[in-house]
Coordinates of C-alpha atoms in Angstrom, one line a residue:
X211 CA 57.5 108.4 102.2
X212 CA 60.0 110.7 103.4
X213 CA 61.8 112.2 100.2
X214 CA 64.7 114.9 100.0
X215 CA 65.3 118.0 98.4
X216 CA 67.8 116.3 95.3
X217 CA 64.7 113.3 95.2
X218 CA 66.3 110.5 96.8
X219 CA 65.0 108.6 99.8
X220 CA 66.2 110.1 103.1
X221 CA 68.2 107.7 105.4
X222 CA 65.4 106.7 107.5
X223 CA 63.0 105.4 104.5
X224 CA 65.8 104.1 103.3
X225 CA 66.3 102.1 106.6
X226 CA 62.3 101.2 106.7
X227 CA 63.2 99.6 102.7
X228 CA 66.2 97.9 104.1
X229 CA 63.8 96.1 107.0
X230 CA 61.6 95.5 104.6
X231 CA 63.4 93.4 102.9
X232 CA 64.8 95.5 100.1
X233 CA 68.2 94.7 99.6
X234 CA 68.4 97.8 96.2
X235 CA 67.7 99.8 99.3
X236 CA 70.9 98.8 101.4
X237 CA 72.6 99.2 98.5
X238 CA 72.0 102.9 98.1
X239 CA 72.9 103.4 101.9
X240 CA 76.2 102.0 101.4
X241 CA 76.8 104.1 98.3
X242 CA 75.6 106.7 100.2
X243 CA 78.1 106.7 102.9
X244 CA 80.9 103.9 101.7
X245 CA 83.5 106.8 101.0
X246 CA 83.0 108.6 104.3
X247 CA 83.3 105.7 106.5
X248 CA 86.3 104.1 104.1
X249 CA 87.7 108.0 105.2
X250 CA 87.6 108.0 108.9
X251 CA 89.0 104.5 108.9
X252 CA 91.7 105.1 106.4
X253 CA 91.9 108.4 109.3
X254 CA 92.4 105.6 112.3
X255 CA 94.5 102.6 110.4
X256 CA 96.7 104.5 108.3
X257 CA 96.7 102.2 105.7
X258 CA 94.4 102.5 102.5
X259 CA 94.0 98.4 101.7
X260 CA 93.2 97.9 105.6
X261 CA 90.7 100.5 105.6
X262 CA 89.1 99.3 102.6
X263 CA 88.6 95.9 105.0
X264 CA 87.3 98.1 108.0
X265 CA 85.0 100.1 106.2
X266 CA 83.2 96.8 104.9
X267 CA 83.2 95.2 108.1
X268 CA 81.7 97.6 109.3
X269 CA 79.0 98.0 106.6
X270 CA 78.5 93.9 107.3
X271 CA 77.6 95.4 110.9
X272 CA 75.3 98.0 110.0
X273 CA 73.4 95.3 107.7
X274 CA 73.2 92.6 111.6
X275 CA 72.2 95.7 113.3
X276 CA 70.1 97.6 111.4
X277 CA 66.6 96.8 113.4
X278 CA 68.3 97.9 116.6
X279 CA 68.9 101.3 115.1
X280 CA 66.9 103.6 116.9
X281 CA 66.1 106.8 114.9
X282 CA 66.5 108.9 117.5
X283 CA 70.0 110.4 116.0
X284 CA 71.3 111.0 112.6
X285 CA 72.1 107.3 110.7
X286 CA 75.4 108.9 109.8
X287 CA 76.6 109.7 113.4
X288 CA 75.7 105.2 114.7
X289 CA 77.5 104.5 110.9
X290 CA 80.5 106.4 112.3
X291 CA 80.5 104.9 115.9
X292 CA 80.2 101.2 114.0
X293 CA 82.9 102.3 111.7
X294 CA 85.3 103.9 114.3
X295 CA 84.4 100.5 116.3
X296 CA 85.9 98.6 113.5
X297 CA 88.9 100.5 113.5
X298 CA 89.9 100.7 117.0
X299 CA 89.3 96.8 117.4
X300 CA 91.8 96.5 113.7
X301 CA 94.4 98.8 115.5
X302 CA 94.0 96.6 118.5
X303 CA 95.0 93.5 116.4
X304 CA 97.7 95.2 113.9
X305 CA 100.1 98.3 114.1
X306 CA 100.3 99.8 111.4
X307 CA 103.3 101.2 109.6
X308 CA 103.2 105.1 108.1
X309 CA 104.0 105.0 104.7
X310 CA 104.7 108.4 102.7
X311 CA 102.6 109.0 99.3
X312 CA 105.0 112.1 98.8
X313 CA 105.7 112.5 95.5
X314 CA 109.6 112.3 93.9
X315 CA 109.2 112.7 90.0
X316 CA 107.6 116.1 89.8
X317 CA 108.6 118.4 87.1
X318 CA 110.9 122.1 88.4
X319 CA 108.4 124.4 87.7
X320 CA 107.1 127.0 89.6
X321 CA 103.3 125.5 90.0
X322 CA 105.3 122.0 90.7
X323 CA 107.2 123.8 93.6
X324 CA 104.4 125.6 95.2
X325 CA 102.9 121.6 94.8
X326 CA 106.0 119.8 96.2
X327 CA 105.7 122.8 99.5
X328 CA 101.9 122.0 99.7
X329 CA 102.7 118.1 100.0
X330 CA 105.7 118.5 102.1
X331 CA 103.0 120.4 104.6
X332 CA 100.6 117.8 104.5
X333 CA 103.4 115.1 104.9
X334 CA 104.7 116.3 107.9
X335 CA 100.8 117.2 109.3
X336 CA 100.3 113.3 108.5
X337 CA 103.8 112.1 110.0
X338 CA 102.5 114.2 113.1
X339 CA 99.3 112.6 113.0
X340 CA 100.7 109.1 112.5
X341 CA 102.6 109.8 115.7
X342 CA 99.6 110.6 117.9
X343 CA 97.6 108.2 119.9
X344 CA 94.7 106.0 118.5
X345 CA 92.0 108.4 120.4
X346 CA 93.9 112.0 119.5
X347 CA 93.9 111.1 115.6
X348 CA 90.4 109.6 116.3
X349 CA 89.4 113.0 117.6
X350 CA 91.6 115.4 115.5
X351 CA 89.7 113.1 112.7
X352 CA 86.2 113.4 113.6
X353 CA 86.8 116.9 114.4
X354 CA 88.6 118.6 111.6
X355 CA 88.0 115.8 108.7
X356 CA 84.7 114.8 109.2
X357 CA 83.8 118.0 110.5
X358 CA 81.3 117.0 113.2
X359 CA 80.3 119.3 116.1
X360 CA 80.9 118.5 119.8
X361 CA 77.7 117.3 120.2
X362 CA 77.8 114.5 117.5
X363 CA 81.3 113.5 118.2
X364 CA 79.4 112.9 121.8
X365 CA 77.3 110.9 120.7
X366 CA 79.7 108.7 118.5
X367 CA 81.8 108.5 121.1
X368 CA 79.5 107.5 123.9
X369 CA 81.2 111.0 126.1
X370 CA 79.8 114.1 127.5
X371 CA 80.0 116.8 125.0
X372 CA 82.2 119.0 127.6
X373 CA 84.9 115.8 127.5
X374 CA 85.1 116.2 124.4
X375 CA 86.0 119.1 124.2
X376 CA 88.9 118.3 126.9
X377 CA 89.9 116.1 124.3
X378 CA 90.1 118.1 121.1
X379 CA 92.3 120.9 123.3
X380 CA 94.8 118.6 124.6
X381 CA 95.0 116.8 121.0
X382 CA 95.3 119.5 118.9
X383 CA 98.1 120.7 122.0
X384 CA 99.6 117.4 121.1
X385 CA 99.8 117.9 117.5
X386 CA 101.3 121.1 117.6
X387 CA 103.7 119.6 119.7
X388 CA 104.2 116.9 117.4
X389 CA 104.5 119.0 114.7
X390 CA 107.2 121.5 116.1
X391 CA 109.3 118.5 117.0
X392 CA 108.8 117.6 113.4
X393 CA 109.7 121.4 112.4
X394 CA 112.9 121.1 114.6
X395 CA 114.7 117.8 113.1
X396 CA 113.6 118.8 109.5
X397 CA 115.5 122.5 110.4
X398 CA 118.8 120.1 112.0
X399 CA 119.0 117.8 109.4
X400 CA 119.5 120.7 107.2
X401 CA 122.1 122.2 109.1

């Protein structure tokens, strides 16, 4: 039995349980990993109560596929390419709408305004986001949010590692784009 540094069961033994027939086992899995994959497909579907709905869809997946899983690659990096699945075929079936969680009841103080600036950043970083294409936020995602290296995001992606590297330039190109746009209408709408 394969056991890690903190004492719990490494992914794979935890896989062998699952086959087994250990359902405690699958369990851990999922508590394991049910907050990164609900975070990449809040990341693709914009929408916290859809990705909620991807995210266990996708764990229903995992569960039907888990004796073709070949532990040749991490279990995280097929999790994300089931999740990311999940998402793509939800964003085939629904557009979603962006919705803003900027906040409008804030106390005037000096922490609150260096807050409200710091929120105002990461509302126009999502409204730039939101405005990408399915495949550029899925990269910019898996990239800068999930953190994985070229190589991984190969593999989840089923793409040469070189592609994707075509594809982080031009969307990170995109998003600064996106974002100076952004910049300019917030600086006319002021003026």
């Amino acid at each position: 039995m394969l056991v890690s540094v903190t004492g719990l069961l490494d992914d794979f033994s935890l896989i062998d349980r699952v086959l087994e027939g250990n359902s405690h086992a699958y369990g851990l899995l999922v508590q394991r990993y049910q907050s990164y994959a609900y975070t990449l497909a809040l990341r693709v579907v914009k929408d916290p109560m859809a990705a909620e709905e991807v995210a266990q869809d996708a764990f229903v997946r995992v569960f039907q596929a888990l004796k073709t899983f070949q532990k040749d690659s991490k279990f995280s990096t097929w999790l994300y390419r089931i999740v990311l699945n999940q998402a793509l075929a939800y964003m085939r079936k629904k557009r979603p709408e962006y919705t803003s969680d900027f906040p409008l009841d804030r106390p005037e103080t000096q922490e609150a305004n260096q807050e409200l600036l710091r929120e105002e950043r990461k509302m126009h970083l999502d409204r730039a986001i939101a405005g990408l294409s399915t495949d550029d936020r899925t990269v910019l995602t898996l990239f800068y949010f999930k953190e994985l290296s070229l190589e991984e995001m190969s593999e989840v992606m089923g793409q040469p590692a070189n592609t994707i590297k075509v594809k982080v330039h031009r969307a990170r190109t995109r998003l600064a784009r996106a974002l100076e746009t952004t910049m300019k209408e917030e600086v006319h709408s002021l003026l």
